[in-house]
Amino acid sequence: MSPEARSDELISAALELFATRSPGDVTVDDVTARAGVSRPLFYRYFRGVGELRLTALRRVVDGLLTRLAEVGGDSPRQRLCAAVTVFADVAEEHRAGYVALLRHGSAVATSDTGAIIDEVRRRAVDLILTETEVADPSPMLLTTLRCWTAVVEEAMLNRLREGDVPKAVLGEWLVDQLVAMAEATARHDPGRATTSGFRRLERKD
């Protein structure tokens, strides 16, 4: 097996474990047992489970960003709703790891993992600005969009813990919240026409 394939095998084993257990609870022995390799072989590719955790998160985020770039739909609203569904799918696929990484004060959250997660948040803001055709967002509007990404994250966490919001309505519900937040911002940010592009996201029925 090539070094690249062996490394991928260890990352895949880690992701399988992170789907059901907090990354902070996964040890080198857990990963090697799942992958069917020895500890010395593990350390040939990674300095420790922390490095493996970061590499696995990078793999997940790269996949998420690729899927976000591929979302389809006939309207900006449909595409943003589809993007929310992609987030929900990824959160479900990596349930325990997702909860651990976003939970306040999590032992597995570091400056490195935070930087990777912030990349996703920035991509979400860029996606909204593209779909609403807002080229020059005001500082208040940017703050609003960043707050909305926090709403999405908390909604995903709560859905994983409580299961109280069906995936079928998740996107519509959250995009409606985004429109309402943009309208509220416009009332306090006069002269910036912050709502004009967000009318593209309003429900048509």
PDB file of C-alpha atoms in Angstrom:
ATOM      1  CA  MET A   1       0.000   0.000   0.000  1.00  0.00           C
ATOM      2  CA  SER A   2       1.361   3.436  -0.930  1.00  0.00           C
ATOM      3  CA  PRO A   3       2.078   6.021   1.814  1.00  0.00           C
ATOM      4  CA  GLU A   4      -0.807   8.141   0.543  1.00  0.00           C
ATOM      5  CA  ALA A   5      -3.206   5.192   0.668  1.00  0.00           C
ATOM      6  CA  ARG A   6      -2.053   4.218   4.154  1.00  0.00           C
ATOM      7  CA  SER A   7      -2.504   7.781   5.392  1.00  0.00           C
ATOM      8  CA  ASP A   8      -5.974   7.884   3.850  1.00  0.00           C
ATOM      9  CA  GLU A   9      -6.794   4.610   5.596  1.00  0.00           C
ATOM     10  CA  LEU A  10      -5.897   6.091   8.990  1.00  0.00           C
ATOM     11  CA  ILE A  11      -7.899   9.251   8.280  1.00  0.00           C
ATOM     12  CA  SER A  12     -10.914   7.183   7.233  1.00  0.00           C
ATOM     13  CA  ALA A  13     -10.649   5.105  10.400  1.00  0.00           C
ATOM     14  CA  ALA A  14     -10.517   8.268  12.495  1.00  0.00           C
ATOM     15  CA  LEU A  15     -13.549   9.758  10.754  1.00  0.00           C
ATOM     16  CA  GLU A  16     -15.518   6.569  11.363  1.00  0.00           C
ATOM     17  CA  LEU A  17     -14.690   6.819  15.069  1.00  0.00           C
ATOM     18  CA  PHE A  18     -15.409  10.560  15.227  1.00  0.00           C
ATOM     19  CA  ALA A  19     -18.896   9.947  13.840  1.00  0.00           C
ATOM     20  CA  THR A  20     -19.929   8.183  17.048  1.00  0.00           C
ATOM     21  CA  ARG A  21     -17.448   9.409  19.660  1.00  0.00           C
ATOM     22  CA  SER A  22     -16.013  12.754  20.623  1.00  0.00           C
ATOM     23  CA  PRO A  23     -12.583  13.217  18.990  1.00  0.00           C
ATOM     24  CA  GLY A  24     -11.181  13.877  22.458  1.00  0.00           C
ATOM     25  CA  ASP A  25     -12.118  10.327  23.469  1.00  0.00           C
ATOM     26  CA  VAL A  26     -10.419   8.648  20.504  1.00  0.00           C
ATOM     27  CA  THR A  27      -6.919   7.298  21.134  1.00  0.00           C
ATOM     28  CA  VAL A  28      -4.119   6.116  18.884  1.00  0.00           C
ATOM     29  CA  ASP A  29      -4.959   2.543  19.886  1.00  0.00           C
ATOM     30  CA  ASP A  30      -8.568   3.082  18.817  1.00  0.00           C
ATOM     31  CA  VAL A  31      -7.479   4.300  15.392  1.00  0.00           C
ATOM     32  CA  THR A  32      -4.916   1.565  14.820  1.00  0.00           C
ATOM     33  CA  ALA A  33      -7.423  -1.105  15.868  1.00  0.00           C
ATOM     34  CA  ARG A  34     -10.041   0.258  13.482  1.00  0.00           C
ATOM     35  CA  ALA A  35      -7.507   0.525  10.636  1.00  0.00           C
ATOM     36  CA  GLY A  36      -5.852  -2.821  11.436  1.00  0.00           C
ATOM     37  CA  VAL A  37      -2.331  -1.384  11.665  1.00  0.00           C
ATOM     38  CA  SER A  38       0.372  -1.158  14.311  1.00  0.00           C
ATOM     39  CA  ARG A  39       1.206   1.816  16.523  1.00  0.00           C
ATOM     40  CA  PRO A  40       4.684   2.187  14.931  1.00  0.00           C
ATOM     41  CA  LEU A  41       3.048   2.434  11.521  1.00  0.00           C
ATOM     42  CA  PHE A  42       0.641   5.075  12.824  1.00  0.00           C
ATOM     43  CA  TYR A  43       3.550   7.219  14.034  1.00  0.00           C
ATOM     44  CA  ARG A  44       5.186   6.912  10.650  1.00  0.00           C
ATOM     45  CA  TYR A  45       2.407   9.136   9.294  1.00  0.00           C
ATOM     46  CA  PHE A  46       1.225  11.229  12.238  1.00  0.00           C
ATOM     47  CA  ARG A  47       2.940  12.661  15.316  1.00  0.00           C
ATOM     48  CA  GLY A  48      -0.113  11.917  17.418  1.00  0.00           C
ATOM     49  CA  VAL A  49      -3.876  11.780  17.512  1.00  0.00           C
ATOM     50  CA  GLY A  50      -4.061  15.583  17.611  1.00  0.00           C
ATOM     51  CA  GLU A  51      -2.385  15.883  14.223  1.00  0.00           C
ATOM     52  CA  LEU A  52      -4.619  13.138  12.846  1.00  0.00           C
ATOM     53  CA  ARG A  53      -7.691  14.927  14.213  1.00  0.00           C
ATOM     54  CA  LEU A  54      -6.669  18.147  12.458  1.00  0.00           C
ATOM     55  CA  THR A  55      -5.960  16.338   9.192  1.00  0.00           C
ATOM     56  CA  ALA A  56      -9.316  14.566   9.373  1.00  0.00           C
ATOM     57  CA  LEU A  57     -11.110  17.865  10.002  1.00  0.00           C
ATOM     58  CA  ARG A  58      -9.346  19.358   7.002  1.00  0.00           C
ATOM     59  CA  ARG A  59     -10.585  16.425   4.908  1.00  0.00           C
ATOM     60  CA  VAL A  60     -14.172  16.976   6.090  1.00  0.00           C
ATOM     61  CA  VAL A  61     -14.050  20.717   5.467  1.00  0.00           C
ATOM     62  CA  ASP A  62     -12.572  20.304   2.000  1.00  0.00           C
ATOM     63  CA  GLY A  63     -15.384  17.910   1.175  1.00  0.00           C
ATOM     64  CA  LEU A  64     -17.965  20.316   2.595  1.00  0.00           C
ATOM     65  CA  LEU A  65     -16.620  23.238   0.578  1.00  0.00           C
ATOM     66  CA  THR A  66     -16.669  21.122  -2.581  1.00  0.00           C
ATOM     67  CA  ARG A  67     -20.270  20.141  -1.957  1.00  0.00           C
ATOM     68  CA  LEU A  68     -21.235  23.765  -1.267  1.00  0.00           C
ATOM     69  CA  ALA A  69     -19.696  24.807  -4.577  1.00  0.00           C
ATOM     70  CA  GLU A  70     -21.846  22.219  -6.330  1.00  0.00           C
ATOM     71  CA  VAL A  71     -25.255  23.076  -4.815  1.00  0.00           C
ATOM     72  CA  GLY A  72     -27.938  23.612  -7.415  1.00  0.00           C
ATOM     73  CA  GLY A  73     -31.305  25.278  -7.650  1.00  0.00           C
ATOM     74  CA  ASP A  74     -33.320  27.574  -9.887  1.00  0.00           C
ATOM     75  CA  SER A  75     -33.195  30.551  -7.539  1.00  0.00           C
ATOM     76  CA  PRO A  76     -30.916  32.083  -4.883  1.00  0.00           C
ATOM     77  CA  ARG A  77     -33.339  30.906  -2.203  1.00  0.00           C
ATOM     78  CA  GLN A  78     -33.286  27.326  -3.448  1.00  0.00           C
ATOM     79  CA  ARG A  79     -29.498  27.317  -3.595  1.00  0.00           C
ATOM     80  CA  LEU A  80     -29.138  28.652  -0.048  1.00  0.00           C
ATOM     81  CA  CYS A  81     -31.701  26.146   1.215  1.00  0.00           C
ATOM     82  CA  ALA A  82     -29.680  23.422  -0.517  1.00  0.00           C
ATOM     83  CA  ALA A  83     -26.505  24.723   1.140  1.00  0.00           C
ATOM     84  CA  VAL A  84     -28.165  24.436   4.561  1.00  0.00           C
ATOM     85  CA  THR A  85     -29.096  20.839   3.714  1.00  0.00           C
ATOM     86  CA  VAL A  86     -25.459  20.134   2.854  1.00  0.00           C
ATOM     87  CA  PHE A  87     -24.422  21.464   6.277  1.00  0.00           C
ATOM     88  CA  ALA A  88     -27.045  19.242   7.908  1.00  0.00           C
ATOM     89  CA  ASP A  89     -25.830  16.182   5.981  1.00  0.00           C
ATOM     90  CA  VAL A  90     -22.206  16.760   7.003  1.00  0.00           C
ATOM     91  CA  ALA A  91     -23.211  17.344  10.633  1.00  0.00           C
ATOM     92  CA  GLU A  92     -25.101  14.039  10.637  1.00  0.00           C
ATOM     93  CA  GLU A  93     -22.270  12.139   8.970  1.00  0.00           C
ATOM     94  CA  HIS A  94     -19.798  13.333  11.622  1.00  0.00           C
ATOM     95  CA  ARG A  95     -22.242  13.709  14.480  1.00  0.00           C
ATOM     96  CA  ALA A  96     -20.076  13.329  17.584  1.00  0.00           C
ATOM     97  CA  GLY A  97     -17.095  15.132  16.069  1.00  0.00           C
ATOM     98  CA  TYR A  98     -19.268  18.018  14.894  1.00  0.00           C
ATOM     99  CA  VAL A  99     -20.792  18.477  18.332  1.00  0.00           C
ATOM    100  CA  ALA A 100     -17.416  18.308  20.062  1.00  0.00           C
ATOM    101  CA  LEU A 101     -15.732  20.793  17.739  1.00  0.00           C
ATOM    102  CA  LEU A 102     -18.470  23.416  17.990  1.00  0.00           C
ATOM    103  CA  ARG A 103     -19.323  22.982  21.671  1.00  0.00           C
ATOM    104  CA  HIS A 104     -18.144  25.982  23.709  1.00  0.00           C
ATOM    105  CA  GLY A 105     -15.045  25.112  25.702  1.00  0.00           C
ATOM    106  CA  SER A 106     -14.516  21.798  23.952  1.00  0.00           C
ATOM    107  CA  ALA A 107     -11.188  20.167  24.761  1.00  0.00           C
ATOM    108  CA  VAL A 108     -10.668  19.293  21.096  1.00  0.00           C
ATOM    109  CA  ALA A 109     -11.184  22.858  19.849  1.00  0.00           C
ATOM    110  CA  THR A 110      -7.821  24.549  19.219  1.00  0.00           C
ATOM    111  CA  SER A 111      -6.626  27.605  17.349  1.00  0.00           C
ATOM    112  CA  ASP A 112      -5.902  25.359  14.363  1.00  0.00           C
ATOM    113  CA  THR A 113      -9.328  23.728  14.328  1.00  0.00           C
ATOM    114  CA  GLY A 114     -10.894  27.137  14.917  1.00  0.00           C
ATOM    115  CA  ALA A 115      -9.149  28.527  11.837  1.00  0.00           C
ATOM    116  CA  ILE A 116     -10.505  25.690   9.699  1.00  0.00           C
ATOM    117  CA  ILE A 117     -14.049  26.157  10.994  1.00  0.00           C
ATOM    118  CA  ASP A 118     -13.776  29.916  10.429  1.00  0.00           C
ATOM    119  CA  GLU A 119     -12.976  29.133   6.800  1.00  0.00           C
ATOM    120  CA  VAL A 120     -16.382  27.472   6.483  1.00  0.00           C
ATOM    121  CA  ARG A 121     -18.069  30.464   8.103  1.00  0.00           C
ATOM    122  CA  ARG A 122     -16.359  32.846   5.679  1.00  0.00           C
ATOM    123  CA  ARG A 123     -17.427  30.666   2.761  1.00  0.00           C
ATOM    124  CA  ALA A 124     -21.017  30.781   4.012  1.00  0.00           C
ATOM    125  CA  VAL A 125     -20.925  34.594   4.147  1.00  0.00           C
ATOM    126  CA  ASP A 126     -19.395  34.759   0.658  1.00  0.00           C
ATOM    127  CA  LEU A 127     -22.108  32.441  -0.649  1.00  0.00           C
ATOM    128  CA  ILE A 128     -24.850  34.683   0.730  1.00  0.00           C
ATOM    129  CA  LEU A 129     -23.266  37.821  -0.733  1.00  0.00           C
ATOM    130  CA  THR A 130     -22.964  36.121  -4.111  1.00  0.00           C
ATOM    131  CA  GLU A 131     -26.580  34.944  -4.137  1.00  0.00           C
ATOM    132  CA  THR A 132     -27.898  38.338  -3.019  1.00  0.00           C
ATOM    133  CA  GLU A 133     -25.553  40.224  -5.373  1.00  0.00           C
ATOM    134  CA  VAL A 134     -24.361  42.468  -2.553  1.00  0.00           C
ATOM    135  CA  ALA A 135     -20.919  43.676  -3.658  1.00  0.00           C
ATOM    136  CA  ASP A 136     -20.225  46.222  -0.921  1.00  0.00           C
ATOM    137  CA  PRO A 137     -21.735  45.021   2.366  1.00  0.00           C
ATOM    138  CA  SER A 138     -21.734  47.428   5.258  1.00  0.00           C
ATOM    139  CA  PRO A 139     -19.975  46.431   8.484  1.00  0.00           C
ATOM    140  CA  MET A 140     -23.391  46.014  10.120  1.00  0.00           C
ATOM    141  CA  LEU A 141     -24.570  43.682   7.372  1.00  0.00           C
ATOM    142  CA  LEU A 142     -21.392  41.596   7.607  1.00  0.00           C
ATOM    143  CA  THR A 143     -21.970  41.306  11.337  1.00  0.00           C
ATOM    144  CA  THR A 144     -25.527  40.183  10.631  1.00  0.00           C
ATOM    145  CA  LEU A 145     -24.365  37.462   8.244  1.00  0.00           C
ATOM    146  CA  ARG A 146     -21.773  36.222  10.704  1.00  0.00           C
ATOM    147  CA  CYS A 147     -24.431  36.096  13.398  1.00  0.00           C
ATOM    148  CA  TRP A 148     -26.614  34.062  11.056  1.00  0.00           C
ATOM    149  CA  THR A 149     -23.851  31.481  10.587  1.00  0.00           C
ATOM    150  CA  ALA A 150     -23.821  31.128  14.379  1.00  0.00           C
ATOM    151  CA  VAL A 151     -27.600  30.589  14.286  1.00  0.00           C
ATOM    152  CA  VAL A 152     -27.119  27.849  11.686  1.00  0.00           C
ATOM    153  CA  GLU A 153     -24.422  26.140  13.755  1.00  0.00           C
ATOM    154  CA  GLU A 154     -26.542  26.204  16.899  1.00  0.00           C
ATOM    155  CA  ALA A 155     -29.560  24.927  14.977  1.00  0.00           C
ATOM    156  CA  MET A 156     -27.472  22.007  13.696  1.00  0.00           C
ATOM    157  CA  LEU A 157     -26.157  21.227  17.179  1.00  0.00           C
ATOM    158  CA  ASN A 158     -29.618  21.367  18.700  1.00  0.00           C
ATOM    159  CA  ARG A 159     -31.045  19.199  15.919  1.00  0.00           C
ATOM    160  CA  LEU A 160     -28.401  16.555  16.555  1.00  0.00           C
ATOM    161  CA  ARG A 161     -29.102  16.621  20.295  1.00  0.00           C
ATOM    162  CA  GLU A 162     -32.880  16.994  20.256  1.00  0.00           C
ATOM    163  CA  GLY A 163     -33.958  16.048  16.725  1.00  0.00           C
ATOM    164  CA  ASP A 164     -36.792  18.568  16.896  1.00  0.00           C
ATOM    165  CA  VAL A 165     -36.426  20.226  13.473  1.00  0.00           C
ATOM    166  CA  PRO A 166     -37.048  18.024  10.402  1.00  0.00           C
ATOM    167  CA  LYS A 167     -34.392  18.344   7.728  1.00  0.00           C
ATOM    168  CA  ALA A 168     -37.146  18.958   5.169  1.00  0.00           C
ATOM    169  CA  VAL A 169     -37.958  22.350   6.734  1.00  0.00           C
ATOM    170  CA  LEU A 170     -34.516  23.272   8.053  1.00  0.00           C
ATOM    171  CA  GLY A 171     -33.336  25.231   5.011  1.00  0.00           C
ATOM    172  CA  GLU A 172     -36.583  27.142   4.519  1.00  0.00           C
ATOM    173  CA  TRP A 173     -36.736  28.022   8.214  1.00  0.00           C
ATOM    174  CA  LEU A 174     -33.140  29.266   8.419  1.00  0.00           C
ATOM    175  CA  VAL A 175     -33.262  31.236   5.159  1.00  0.00           C
ATOM    176  CA  ASP A 176     -36.453  32.942   6.394  1.00  0.00           C
ATOM    177  CA  GLN A 177     -34.512  33.915   9.513  1.00  0.00           C
ATOM    178  CA  LEU A 178     -31.718  35.313   7.342  1.00  0.00           C
ATOM    179  CA  VAL A 179     -34.177  37.494   5.422  1.00  0.00           C
ATOM    180  CA  ALA A 180     -35.717  38.755   8.667  1.00  0.00           C
ATOM    181  CA  MET A 181     -32.290  39.559  10.123  1.00  0.00           C
ATOM    182  CA  ALA A 182     -31.309  41.476   6.971  1.00  0.00           C
ATOM    183  CA  GLU A 183     -34.526  43.490   7.142  1.00  0.00           C
ATOM    184  CA  ALA A 184     -33.897  44.337  10.787  1.00  0.00           C
ATOM    185  CA  THR A 185     -30.362  45.419   9.951  1.00  0.00           C
ATOM    186  CA  ALA A 186     -31.602  47.673   7.154  1.00  0.00           C
ATOM    187  CA  ARG A 187     -33.811  49.556   9.621  1.00  0.00           C
ATOM    188  CA  HIS A 188     -30.735  50.372  11.705  1.00  0.00           C
ATOM    189  CA  ASP A 189     -28.289  50.859   8.818  1.00  0.00           C
ATOM    190  CA  PRO A 190     -29.976  53.542   6.659  1.00  0.00           C
ATOM    191  CA  GLY A 191     -28.701  54.478   3.236  1.00  0.00           C
ATOM    192  CA  ARG A 192     -26.933  51.182   2.544  1.00  0.00           C
ATOM    193  CA  ALA A 193     -29.823  49.431   0.729  1.00  0.00           C
ATOM    194  CA  THR A 194     -29.031  46.207   2.538  1.00  0.00           C
ATOM    195  CA  THR A 195     -32.397  44.601   1.851  1.00  0.00           C
ATOM    196  CA  SER A 196     -32.614  44.954  -1.926  1.00  0.00           C
ATOM    197  CA  GLY A 197     -30.545  41.859  -2.677  1.00  0.00           C
ATOM    198  CA  PHE A 198     -32.140  39.888   0.122  1.00  0.00           C
ATOM    199  CA  ARG A 199     -35.546  40.183  -1.513  1.00  0.00           C
ATOM    200  CA  ARG A 200     -34.167  37.538  -3.881  1.00  0.00           C
ATOM    201  CA  LEU A 201     -34.326  35.149  -0.921  1.00  0.00           C
ATOM    202  CA  GLU A 202     -37.956  35.761   0.018  1.00  0.00           C
ATOM    203  CA  ARG A 203     -40.457  32.948  -0.241  1.00  0.00           C
ATOM    204  CA  LYS A 204     -42.485  33.291  -3.453  1.00  0.00           C
ATOM    205  CA  ASP A 205     -45.602  31.392  -2.375  1.00  0.00           C
TER     206      ASP A 205
END
